[in-house]
Coordinates of C-alpha atoms and ligand atoms in Angstrom, one line a residue:
Chain L
X48 CA 115.4 73.9 42.9
X49 CA 117.0 74.6 46.5
X50 CA 114.7 76.6 49.8
X51 CA 116.2 77.0 52.6
X52 CA 113.1 76.8 55.3
X53 CA 112.6 77.2 59.5
X54 CA 110.7 73.9 60.6
X55 CA 107.8 75.6 63.1
X56 CA 106.6 72.6 64.7
X57 CA 109.1 73.4 67.9
X58 CA 110.9 76.0 69.4
X59 CA 113.9 74.3 68.6
X60 CA 113.2 76.1 64.6
X61 CA 115.9 74.0 63.0
X62 CA 116.9 75.6 59.8
X63 CA 116.1 73.0 56.6
X64 CA 118.1 73.3 53.8
X65 CA 116.1 71.2 51.2
X66 CA 116.0 70.3 47.2
X67 CA 113.5 69.0 45.2
X68 CA 111.6 69.1 42.0
X69 CA 108.3 68.9 40.4
X70 CA 106.5 66.4 43.1
X71 CA 109.0 65.2 45.8
X72 CA 111.8 66.4 48.1
X73 CA 114.9 65.1 46.5
X74 CA 117.2 65.7 49.8
X75 CA 117.0 67.9 53.3
X76 CA 119.3 68.6 55.6
X77 CA 119.6 70.1 58.7
X78 CA 116.2 68.8 60.4
X79 CA 117.2 66.9 63.7
X80 CA 113.3 65.1 64.1
X81 CA 111.0 63.4 62.0
X82 CA 108.6 66.1 62.4
X83 CA 111.1 68.5 60.1
X84 CA 110.4 66.2 56.7
X85 CA 106.9 66.4 57.1
X86 CA 107.4 69.6 57.4
X87 CA 109.9 70.8 54.7
X88 CA 107.0 68.5 52.3
X89 CA 104.3 70.4 53.2
X90 CA 106.1 73.9 53.0
X91 CA 106.9 73.5 49.3
X92 CA 103.9 71.6 47.9
X93 CA 100.9 72.9 50.3
X94 CA 102.1 75.1 52.9
X95 CA 99.5 74.9 56.3
X96 CA 98.6 76.9 59.6
X97 CA 97.0 76.5 62.5
X98 CA 94.1 79.3 62.9
X99 CA 93.9 80.4 66.7
X100 CA 91.0 83.5 67.0
X101 CA 88.4 84.4 69.1
X102 CA 84.6 84.9 68.5
X103 CA 82.0 86.6 69.6
X104 CA 79.8 84.5 72.5
X105 CA 76.5 85.8 74.5
X106 CA 75.2 85.7 77.6
X107 CA 78.8 84.3 78.7
X108 CA 81.0 85.8 82.0
X109 CA 83.0 87.1 79.5
X110 CA 82.4 88.4 75.4
X111 CA 85.2 86.7 73.5
X112 CA 85.3 82.7 73.0
X113 CA 89.2 81.5 71.9
X114 CA 88.9 79.1 69.6
X115 CA 91.4 77.2 67.1
X116 CA 91.2 75.2 63.7
X117 CA 90.8 71.8 64.5
X118 CA 93.9 70.2 62.3
X119 CA 96.1 72.9 60.3
X120 CA 94.9 74.3 57.1
X121 CA 95.7 75.5 53.1
X122 CA 98.3 78.7 54.3
X123 CA 96.3 81.0 51.4
X124 CA 93.7 80.8 53.5
X125 CA 94.2 82.1 57.0
X126 CA 92.8 85.0 56.5
X127 CA 89.3 83.7 55.4
X128 CA 89.0 81.9 58.4
X129 CA 88.9 84.7 60.6
X130 CA 86.9 86.2 58.8
X131 CA 84.0 83.3 58.3
X132 CA 84.5 83.4 62.1
X133 CA 84.2 86.7 63.0
X134 CA 80.7 86.3 61.2
X135 CA 79.7 84.2 64.4
X136 CA 77.2 85.1 67.8
X137 CA 78.2 81.8 70.1
X138 CA 75.7 81.0 73.0
X139 CA 77.1 80.3 75.9
X140 CA 77.4 77.9 78.0
X141 CA 80.6 76.6 75.8
X142 CA 82.7 73.9 76.7
X143 CA 86.6 74.3 75.7
X144 CA 86.3 71.5 72.7
X145 CA 83.4 72.3 71.5
X146 CA 82.5 72.2 67.7
X147 CA 81.8 75.7 67.0
X148 CA 81.7 75.8 62.7
X149 CA 82.0 72.4 61.3
X150 CA 83.9 72.1 57.9
X151 CA 84.7 75.4 57.6
X152 CA 85.8 76.8 54.0
X153 CA 85.3 73.1 53.1
X154 CA 88.9 73.1 54.1
X155 CA 87.6 69.8 56.5
X156 CA 88.7 71.5 59.8
X157 CA 86.1 72.5 61.8
X158 CA 86.2 75.7 64.8
X159 CA 86.6 74.1 68.3
X160 CA 86.3 76.2 71.5
X161 CA 88.9 76.0 73.2
X162 CA 87.9 77.5 76.7
X163 CA 85.1 76.6 79.0
X164 CA 83.1 79.8 78.7
X165 CA 79.5 79.4 81.8
X166 CA 76.9 82.0 81.5
X167 CA 76.9 85.2 83.0
X168 CA 77.2 85.1 86.7
X169 CA 78.0 81.6 87.0
X170 CA 82.1 82.4 87.4
Chain B
X195 CA 89.5 87.9 109.2
X196 CA 92.3 85.3 110.2
X197 CA 93.3 81.9 109.3
X198 CA 95.4 79.8 109.2
X199 CA 97.3 77.5 106.5
X200 CA 100.1 75.2 105.8
X201 CA 101.6 76.9 102.8
X202 CA 99.5 80.1 100.9
X203 CA 100.4 80.4 96.9
X204 CA 101.0 84.0 95.7
X205 CA 100.2 83.9 91.9
X206 CA 97.1 81.4 90.3
X207 CA 98.7 81.0 86.7
X208 CA 100.3 77.8 85.8
X209 CA 103.5 78.4 88.3
X210 CA 100.9 78.7 91.2
X211 CA 98.6 76.0 90.0
X212 CA 101.2 73.5 89.6
X213 CA 102.8 74.2 92.7
X214 CA 99.9 74.1 94.7
X215 CA 98.4 70.6 92.6
X216 CA 101.6 68.8 93.8
X217 CA 101.3 69.8 97.6
X218 CA 98.4 68.2 97.5
X219 CA 100.2 65.1 96.1
X220 CA 102.9 65.7 98.4
X221 CA 100.6 64.9 101.6
X222 CA 99.9 68.7 102.4
X223 CA 96.0 69.8 103.0
X224 CA 95.5 73.0 104.2
X225 CA 97.0 75.1 101.8
X226 CA 95.9 79.2 100.0
X227 CA 95.8 79.8 96.7
X228 CA 95.5 82.9 95.9
X229 CA 94.9 85.4 93.0
X230 CA 94.0 88.9 92.2
X231 CA 92.4 87.9 89.0
X232 CA 88.3 87.0 88.6
X233 CA 89.9 83.5 86.6
X234 CA 92.7 81.7 87.6
X235 CA 95.4 80.8 84.4
X236 CA 98.1 83.6 84.3
X237 CA 98.8 85.4 82.0
X238 CA 97.6 81.9 79.7
X239 CA 94.1 83.1 79.3
X240 CA 94.9 85.9 76.7
X241 CA 97.5 83.7 75.1
X242 CA 94.8 82.2 72.5
X243 CA 97.7 81.1 70.2
X244 CA 98.8 77.4 69.8
X245 CA 102.5 76.4 71.5
X246 CA 102.0 75.3 75.0
X247 CA 102.1 71.8 76.4
X248 CA 103.7 69.5 73.9
X249 CA 106.8 68.4 76.1
X250 CA 104.8 68.4 79.2
X251 CA 101.0 67.0 77.6
X252 CA 102.8 65.6 74.3
X253 CA 100.4 67.7 72.6
X254 CA 99.9 70.9 71.2
X255 CA 97.9 73.5 72.8
X256 CA 96.6 76.5 73.4
X257 CA 96.5 78.3 76.8
X258 CA 93.2 78.4 77.8
X259 CA 93.2 74.8 77.4
X260 CA 96.8 74.7 79.0
X261 CA 94.9 76.7 81.8
X262 CA 92.3 74.7 81.9
X263 CA 94.0 71.5 82.4
X264 CA 95.5 72.2 85.7
X265 CA 92.0 74.1 86.7
X266 CA 90.4 70.7 87.0
X267 CA 92.7 69.3 89.2
X268 CA 92.8 72.0 91.1
X269 CA 88.9 71.9 91.4
X270 CA 89.3 68.0 91.5
X271 CA 91.7 68.5 94.8
X272 CA 89.2 71.0 96.2
X273 CA 92.2 73.2 96.5
X274 CA 91.1 76.4 98.8
X275 CA 91.1 79.7 95.5
X276 CA 90.9 82.5 96.3
X277 CA 89.9 85.0 93.2
X278 CA 89.9 89.2 93.1
X279 CA 92.2 88.5 96.3
X280 CA 95.5 90.7 96.2
X281 CA 98.0 89.8 98.4
X282 CA 99.6 93.5 99.7
X283 CA 101.8 92.7 102.2
X284 CA 104.1 89.2 103.7
X285 CA 105.1 89.8 107.3
X286 CA 107.5 87.4 109.3
X287 CA 106.5 86.6 112.8
X288 CA 109.0 85.6 115.7
X289 CA 108.3 82.2 115.5
X290 CA 108.7 81.7 111.8
X291 CA 105.9 81.1 110.5
X292 CA 104.7 83.6 107.5
X293 CA 101.8 87.0 108.2
X294 CA 100.3 86.8 104.5
X295 CA 98.0 90.3 104.2
X296 CA 95.2 89.1 101.4
X297 CA 92.7 92.2 100.3
X298 CA 89.6 90.4 98.7
X299 CA 87.0 91.6 97.3
X300 CA 84.8 89.4 98.6
X301 CA 85.9 88.7 102.1
X302 CA 87.4 92.1 102.4
X303 CA 91.2 92.0 104.7
X304 CA 92.6 89.0 105.5
X305 CA 95.9 87.6 107.7
X306 CA 96.6 84.8 107.0
X307 CA 99.3 83.0 109.0
X308 CA 101.4 80.1 107.4
X309 CA 104.7 78.0 107.6
X310 CA 105.4 78.6 103.6
X311 CA 104.9 80.9 101.3
X312 CA 105.2 79.7 97.3
X313 CA 106.1 83.4 95.4
X314 CA 104.3 82.7 92.3
X315 CA 103.7 86.0 90.9
X316 CA 104.3 85.7 87.1
X317 CA 106.0 88.7 84.9
X318 CA 105.6 92.3 83.6
X319 CA 106.5 93.9 80.5
X320 CA 109.0 96.8 80.4
X321 CA 107.3 99.6 79.4
X322 CA 108.3 102.7 77.9
X323 CA 109.4 104.7 80.8
X324 CA 111.9 101.1 81.7
X325 CA 113.6 102.3 78.0
X326 CA 113.1 105.8 77.6
X327 CA 111.9 106.9 74.1
X328 CA 112.9 110.4 73.3
X329 CA 109.7 112.3 72.0
X330 CA 105.9 113.8 72.3
X331 CA 103.5 111.4 75.0
X332 CA 100.6 111.0 72.8
X333 CA 98.0 108.4 73.0
X334 CA 98.5 104.8 71.2
X335 CA 101.8 103.8 73.2
X336 CA 101.9 100.3 74.9
X337 CA 102.5 97.0 76.1
X338 CA 102.4 93.6 73.5
X339 CA 100.9 92.6 76.5
X340 CA 98.0 94.9 76.7
X341 CA 97.4 94.6 73.6
X342 CA 97.1 91.2 73.9
X343 CA 94.8 91.8 76.1
X344 CA 92.7 94.5 74.5
X345 CA 92.3 92.0 71.7
X346 CA 91.7 88.4 72.9
X347 CA 89.9 89.4 76.4
X348 CA 88.0 92.5 75.7
X349 CA 87.6 92.8 71.7
X350 CA 88.8 96.2 71.1
X351 CA 91.1 96.7 68.2
X352 CA 94.1 99.7 69.8
X353 CA 95.0 100.7 66.2
X354 CA 94.9 100.1 62.5
X355 CA 98.2 100.9 61.2
X356 CA 101.0 99.3 63.6
X357 CA 104.8 99.3 64.6
X358 CA 106.9 97.1 66.8
X359 CA 109.4 97.6 68.6
X360 CA 111.2 94.7 70.1
X361 CA 111.4 91.4 68.7
X362 CA 109.5 89.6 71.8
X363 CA 107.5 86.1 71.3
X364 CA 105.0 88.0 72.9
X365 CA 105.8 91.4 69.8
X366 CA 105.7 89.0 67.3
X367 CA 102.3 87.1 68.0
X368 CA 101.0 90.1 68.6
X369 CA 102.0 90.9 64.6
X370 CA 100.6 88.1 63.5
X371 CA 97.4 88.7 65.5
X372 CA 96.3 92.6 64.9
X373 CA 96.8 91.4 61.1
X374 CA 94.3 88.6 61.1
X375 CA 92.3 91.1 62.8
X376 CA 92.1 93.5 59.8
X377 CA 95.0 95.7 60.8
X378 CA 98.2 97.0 59.0
X379 CA 101.9 95.8 60.7
X380 CA 104.7 97.7 59.3
X381 CA 107.7 96.9 60.7
X382 CA 109.2 95.3 64.1
X383 CA 112.7 96.8 65.0
X384 CA 114.9 95.4 67.0
X385 CA 117.3 96.5 68.3
X386 CA 119.9 93.7 68.6
X387 CA 121.6 92.0 65.4
X388 CA 119.1 88.9 66.4
X389 CA 115.9 87.8 67.1
X390 CA 114.5 87.8 70.9
X391 CA 111.6 85.6 69.7
X392 CA 111.9 81.9 68.2
X393 CA 112.5 81.1 64.4
X394 CA 109.1 80.1 64.3
X395 CA 107.4 83.1 65.4
X396 CA 109.7 84.8 63.0
X397 CA 108.2 82.5 60.2
X398 CA 104.7 82.0 61.2
X399 CA 103.9 85.7 62.7
X400 CA 106.2 87.6 60.1
X401 CA 107.6 86.0 57.1
X402 CA 103.9 85.0 56.2
X403 CA 102.6 88.5 55.7
X404 CA 105.6 89.7 54.6
X405 CA 105.7 92.2 58.2
X406 CA 109.7 93.5 57.7
X407 CA 111.5 93.1 60.3
X408 CA 115.0 95.3 60.6
X409 CA 117.3 93.8 63.1
X410 CA 120.1 96.4 64.6
X411 CA 117.6 99.4 64.1
X412 CA 115.4 101.2 66.9
X413 CA 112.8 103.8 68.0
X414 CA 114.8 107.1 67.9
X415 CA 111.8 109.7 68.0
X416 CA 108.0 109.5 68.7
X417 CA 105.9 112.5 67.4
X418 CA 101.8 112.8 67.4
X419 CA 100.5 115.7 69.6
X420 CA 96.8 113.3 71.4
X421 CA 97.5 110.1 69.6
X422 CA 100.6 108.6 68.2
X423 CA 101.5 109.7 64.4
X424 CA 104.8 108.7 63.6
X425 CA 108.2 107.1 64.6
X426 CA 111.8 107.8 63.7
X427 CA 113.9 104.4 63.6
X428 CA 116.9 104.9 63.0
X429 CA 120.1 101.7 62.3
X430 CA 122.9 101.6 64.9
X431 CA 126.3 101.7 65.3
X432 CA 128.4 98.7 67.1
X433 CA 127.7 101.0 70.4
X434 CA 124.6 101.3 70.2
X435 CA 124.4 104.5 69.4
X436 CA 121.4 105.9 66.8
X437 CA 122.7 106.8 63.1
X438 CA 120.5 109.6 63.3
X439 CA 121.8 110.6 59.1
X440 CA 120.4 106.9 58.3
X441 CA 117.2 107.4 60.2
X442 CA 113.4 107.2 58.0
X443 CA 110.4 107.4 59.4
X444 CA 106.7 105.5 59.2
X445 CA 103.1 106.6 60.1
X446 CA 101.7 104.4 62.5
X447 CA 98.2 105.0 65.0
X448 CA 100.0 102.8 67.5
X449 CA 103.3 101.7 69.1
X450 CA 103.6 98.1 70.4
X451 CA 106.5 97.3 72.8
X452 CA 108.3 94.4 73.2
X453 CA 111.2 94.8 75.4
X454 CA 111.1 92.5 77.7
X455 CA 109.7 90.9 80.8
X456 CA 110.5 92.0 85.1
X457 CA 110.0 89.5 87.6
X458 CA 107.1 90.8 89.6
X459 CA 109.6 90.8 93.2
X460 CA 108.2 93.6 94.7
X461 CA 106.2 91.7 97.7
X462 CA 109.8 89.6 97.8
X463 CA 112.0 92.2 97.8
X464 CA 110.0 93.8 101.1
X465 CA 110.6 90.7 102.8
X466 CA 114.6 90.5 102.5
X467 CA 114.5 87.9 99.6
X468 CA 117.4 88.8 97.6
X469 CA 117.3 88.7 94.0
X470 CA 119.8 87.9 91.3
X471 CA 120.3 91.1 89.7
X472 CA 120.6 89.2 85.5
X473 CA 117.4 87.3 85.9
X474 CA 115.6 89.7 88.5
X475 CA 114.2 86.8 90.0
X476 CA 115.1 84.9 93.6
X477 CA 118.5 83.5 94.2
X478 CA 117.1 79.9 95.9
X479 CA 118.8 77.1 96.5
X480 CA 118.1 73.6 94.5
X481 CA 115.2 72.9 97.1
X482 CA 113.5 76.9 95.0
X483 CA 113.7 78.3 98.5
X484 CA 115.3 81.9 98.8
X485 CA 117.6 83.2 101.5
X486 CA 114.4 83.4 103.9
X487 CA 113.7 80.2 105.4
X488 CA 110.1 79.2 104.7
X489 CA 109.7 81.2 101.2
X490 CA 110.1 79.7 98.1
X491 CA 109.8 80.6 94.1
X492 CA 109.1 79.4 91.3
X493 CA 107.5 80.6 87.5
X494 CA 108.6 83.9 85.4
X495 CA 108.9 85.5 89.2
X496 CA 111.5 82.9 89.4
X497 CA 113.2 83.6 86.2
X498 CA 111.2 84.0 83.0
X499 CA 110.8 81.2 80.9
X500 CA 109.7 80.9 77.4
X501 CA 107.7 77.5 77.9
X502 CA 105.0 76.8 79.9
X503 CA 106.3 73.2 80.1
X504 CA 109.1 74.1 82.6
X505 CA 107.7 76.1 83.8
X506 CA 104.7 73.7 85.4
X507 CA 108.1 70.9 86.2
X508 CA 109.7 73.6 88.2
X509 CA 106.8 74.1 90.4
X510 CA 105.9 70.8 91.1
X511 CA 109.5 70.3 91.9
X512 CA 109.0 73.3 94.6
X513 CA 105.7 71.7 96.2
X514 CA 107.4 69.3 96.5
X515 CA 110.3 70.9 98.2
X516 CA 107.4 72.7 100.1
X517 CA 105.9 69.7 101.6
X518 CA 109.2 68.8 103.0
X519 CA 110.0 72.2 104.9
X520 CA 107.0 71.4 106.1
X521 CA 107.1 68.3 107.8
X522 CA 110.5 69.4 108.9
X523 CA 112.3 67.2 106.2
X524 CA 113.9 69.5 104.3
X525 CA 117.8 68.2 104.4
X526 CA 120.4 70.6 103.4
X527 CA 124.1 68.9 102.5
X528 CA 127.4 71.5 102.4
X529 CA 126.8 74.0 99.5
X530 CA 129.2 74.7 96.9
X531 CA 129.0 78.2 94.8
X532 CA 128.0 77.3 90.5
X533 CA 130.4 79.3 88.5
X534 CA 129.3 81.2 85.3
X535 CA 131.8 81.3 82.4
X536 CA 131.8 81.9 78.8
X537 CA 128.6 82.8 77.3
X538 CA 126.4 81.7 80.1
X539 CA 124.6 84.8 81.2
X540 CA 123.0 83.2 83.9
X541 CA 122.4 79.5 85.4
X542 CA 120.0 78.5 88.6
X543 CA 119.9 78.0 90.8
X544 CA 123.7 79.3 91.9
X545 CA 124.7 76.7 94.3
X546 CA 125.4 73.0 94.4
X547 CA 125.0 70.2 96.6
X548 CA 127.7 68.4 97.2
X549 CA 127.3 64.7 97.0
X550 CA 123.7 65.1 94.6
X551 CA 122.8 65.4 91.5
X552 CA 121.1 68.8 90.4
X553 CA 118.5 70.2 87.5
X554 CA 120.2 74.0 86.3
X555 CA 118.1 75.8 84.0
X556 CA 120.9 78.3 82.0
X557 CA 120.7 80.9 78.9
X558 CA 123.4 81.6 76.3
X559 CA 124.4 85.1 76.1
X560 CA 123.9 85.8 71.8
X561 CA 122.7 83.1 69.3
X562 CA 125.9 80.9 68.7
X563 CA 126.6 77.2 66.4
X564 CA 128.4 74.4 67.1
X565 CA 128.8 75.1 71.2
X566 CA 129.7 72.3 73.4
X567 CA 128.4 72.9 77.2
X568 CA 130.6 71.5 79.6
X569 CA 129.9 71.6 83.6
X570 CA 133.5 70.5 85.4
X571 CA 134.4 70.1 89.1
X572 CA 137.7 72.7 90.0
X573 CA 139.3 69.1 89.8
X574 CA 138.1 69.2 86.1
X575 CA 135.9 66.0 86.7
X576 CA 133.4 66.1 83.9
X577 CA 129.5 66.5 85.5
X578 CA 127.9 67.2 82.3
X579 CA 128.7 67.4 78.4
X580 CA 126.9 67.8 75.5
X581 CA 126.5 69.7 71.8
X582 CA 124.7 72.0 71.0
X583 CA 124.4 72.9 66.8
X584 CA 122.3 76.5 67.5
X585 CA 121.9 77.8 70.3
X586 CA 119.7 81.0 71.3
X587 CA 118.7 83.7 74.3
X588 CA 115.2 82.7 73.6
X589 CA 115.6 79.2 74.1
X590 CA 116.0 78.3 77.9
X591 CA 118.7 75.3 78.3
X592 CA 117.4 72.3 80.9
X593 CA 120.4 69.6 82.0
X594 CA 120.7 67.2 84.4
X595 CA 124.7 66.8 85.8
X596 CA 125.9 63.8 87.7
X597 CA 126.2 63.5 91.3
X598 CA 128.5 66.4 92.7
X599 CA 132.2 64.5 94.5
X600 CA 133.2 64.9 97.8
X601 CA 135.6 67.5 98.6
X602 CA 134.7 69.7 95.5
X603 CA 134.8 73.6 95.9
X604 CA 133.1 74.7 92.8
X605 CA 131.5 74.1 90.1
X606 CA 131.8 75.9 86.3
X607 CA 129.8 75.9 83.7
X608 CA 130.5 77.4 80.4
X609 CA 130.2 76.8 76.4
X610 CA 133.2 75.8 74.3
X611 CA 133.5 76.2 70.1
X612 CA 134.5 73.1 69.3
Ligands
FAD782 C1 102.3 86.5 75.1 C2 103.4 85.6 76.3 C3 103.0 84.5 74.8 C4 103.7 82.9 75.1 N1 103.4 81.5 74.4 C5 104.4 80.9 75.1 C6 104.1 79.5 73.8 O1 103.6 79.6 72.5 N2 104.3 78.3 74.5 C7 105.2 78.7 75.8 O2 105.0 76.7 76.3 N3 105.1 79.3 76.8 C8 104.4 80.6 76.4 N4 104.9 81.7 77.6 C9 105.0 81.8 78.5 C10 104.2 81.4 79.3 O3 102.7 81.6 79.4 C11 104.8 81.7 81.1 O4 105.9 81.2 81.1 C12 103.8 80.5 81.9 O5 102.8 81.8 81.9 C13 104.5 82.0 83.0 O6 103.6 81.6 84.4 P1 103.4 81.6 85.5 O7 102.8 81.6 86.9 O8 105.0 82.3 86.9 O9 102.8 83.7 85.3 P2 101.9 84.4 85.0 O10 101.1 83.3 84.1 O11 101.9 85.7 84.8 O12 100.7 84.0 86.4 C14 101.1 85.2 87.4 C15 100.0 85.1 88.1 O13 100.2 85.8 89.7 C16 99.1 87.0 89.7 N5 99.3 87.5 90.8 C17 100.6 88.6 90.3 N6 100.9 89.4 91.2 C18 99.9 89.0 92.8 C19 99.8 89.4 93.9 N7 99.9 90.6 95.0 N8 98.7 88.8 94.6 C20 97.4 87.5 94.2 N9 98.1 87.2 93.0 C21 98.8 88.2 92.1 C22 98.5 87.1 88.6 O14 97.4 88.0 88.6 C23 98.7 86.2 87.6 O15 97.8 85.0 87.4 C24 103.9 82.6 77.1 C25 103.7 84.4 77.9 C26 103.2 85.1 77.2 C27 103.7 86.5 77.8

């Protein structure tokens, strides 16, 4: 089988021409670096994406804590993960890098804070 | 309050913060960094998606993470940072110093006397008034960046049925963000025959959610009384005129505009800084000094950047030049014009110095394949040559050119088909 892909690893966005069978990539053209190889393989056999969203934070100087998945997760789960994160309430203070939810939806990925949020009145 | 400093940096986004840190590293201690927002970080605080820092920190960060790395450096270096403080004017004094007028929530009105000023005010988005869409004037029409702030900072979803005009990166990022938050994004409409944003964002923000992208289309009418109800979408002919006979309607309660950024240069113009009509940023020399001695510019207020990594790099160079200026060590050799040809939309700086190498930023006019970029002197000495498989207006190129030889009268830069 053949497929055209656009690599999403960096702004260059290489156009990839991939040929593959049920198990493996047979040939790959158009990638300017190694990241394209990994991307093509993942995108064909088990596509993954990073999720970045916000979680509600209580008693913080801002109302929303930006968060991300600790690694890219199964593409079909992104919406469920955003929904899951919208259920939690976190108490300030929070430090950037703190784990907010461990192993979310059994994906193996954690949800990590990407901003330090002090308590109200402590910008 | 009156105060005397060596440098005032206007704007504590990534540009202002990197310029301040660079000034410190170059031995200038008495500096003041000012921002009108209650926190430092600029636009990065609302850009919660990843994609920042791949070049600069060699890892992929989100906007707030990138900002925090610099905020930590500001704190560590004990740089004087005034927040909730807006610069409302810059005045020239007779002794070549400047007075920066700062209106501050905490400190009232302040007159800061300074040897140098760094303009780092960033951009604002073009709005409906800038592009003249016909129709009624209902609520529900806003820039993509405003929607981004509402969703990511304040936690409001501005609408449920969304159409986006313009395929700039902010619009694409918001298409995904609004979808994840439960809205139905019906279409992205783009005037040009190619997308304005990066390919990677077309894939992960539109294709992943089957959001259609209409290239060479525009919104030719808006209807709705209190709230927007419908937009009319029309294909464009080669003269960019709407073909009304082929138009169709999309029902929506929200229209997001992602139709470009304008450097925030009102303060700059007032003090006599000259702007390049293409970039709408200041004309600068290789030291990033504007035509007004002592006034420097970096970041999005100088040229719209797609990568924050380049903003930090540019601001670092700027900080080092400002330090030299303050110490009266800013040398200037003879400058000659840098002329843009074939397909080069703009190149910055617009002049290069004899006997020096130079770092240039540029963008092409439109996407193209297999192009060679060359920089040559009037006597055909080659200063730079590189082949590119693909070039895009959405991707800024940064190149280092060789030393400009003596007796050169001008240098030209152009793309050529292989
Ligand atoms: C939505 C969006 C998505 C982006 N995505 C990416 C990405 O994925 N990867 C990437 O690398 N880059 C991305 N960028 C680009 C990058 O964020 C910008 O290039 C960068 O933030 C510009 O930095 P700056 O400091 O010049 O401007 P800004 O971040 O805009 O900062 C300017 C600061 O100046 C302050 N200011 C302005 N006027 C005054 C005044 N008169 N007085 C006091 N303060 C003032 C403002 O409050 C603001 O804090 C994105 C940009 C946007 C808008």
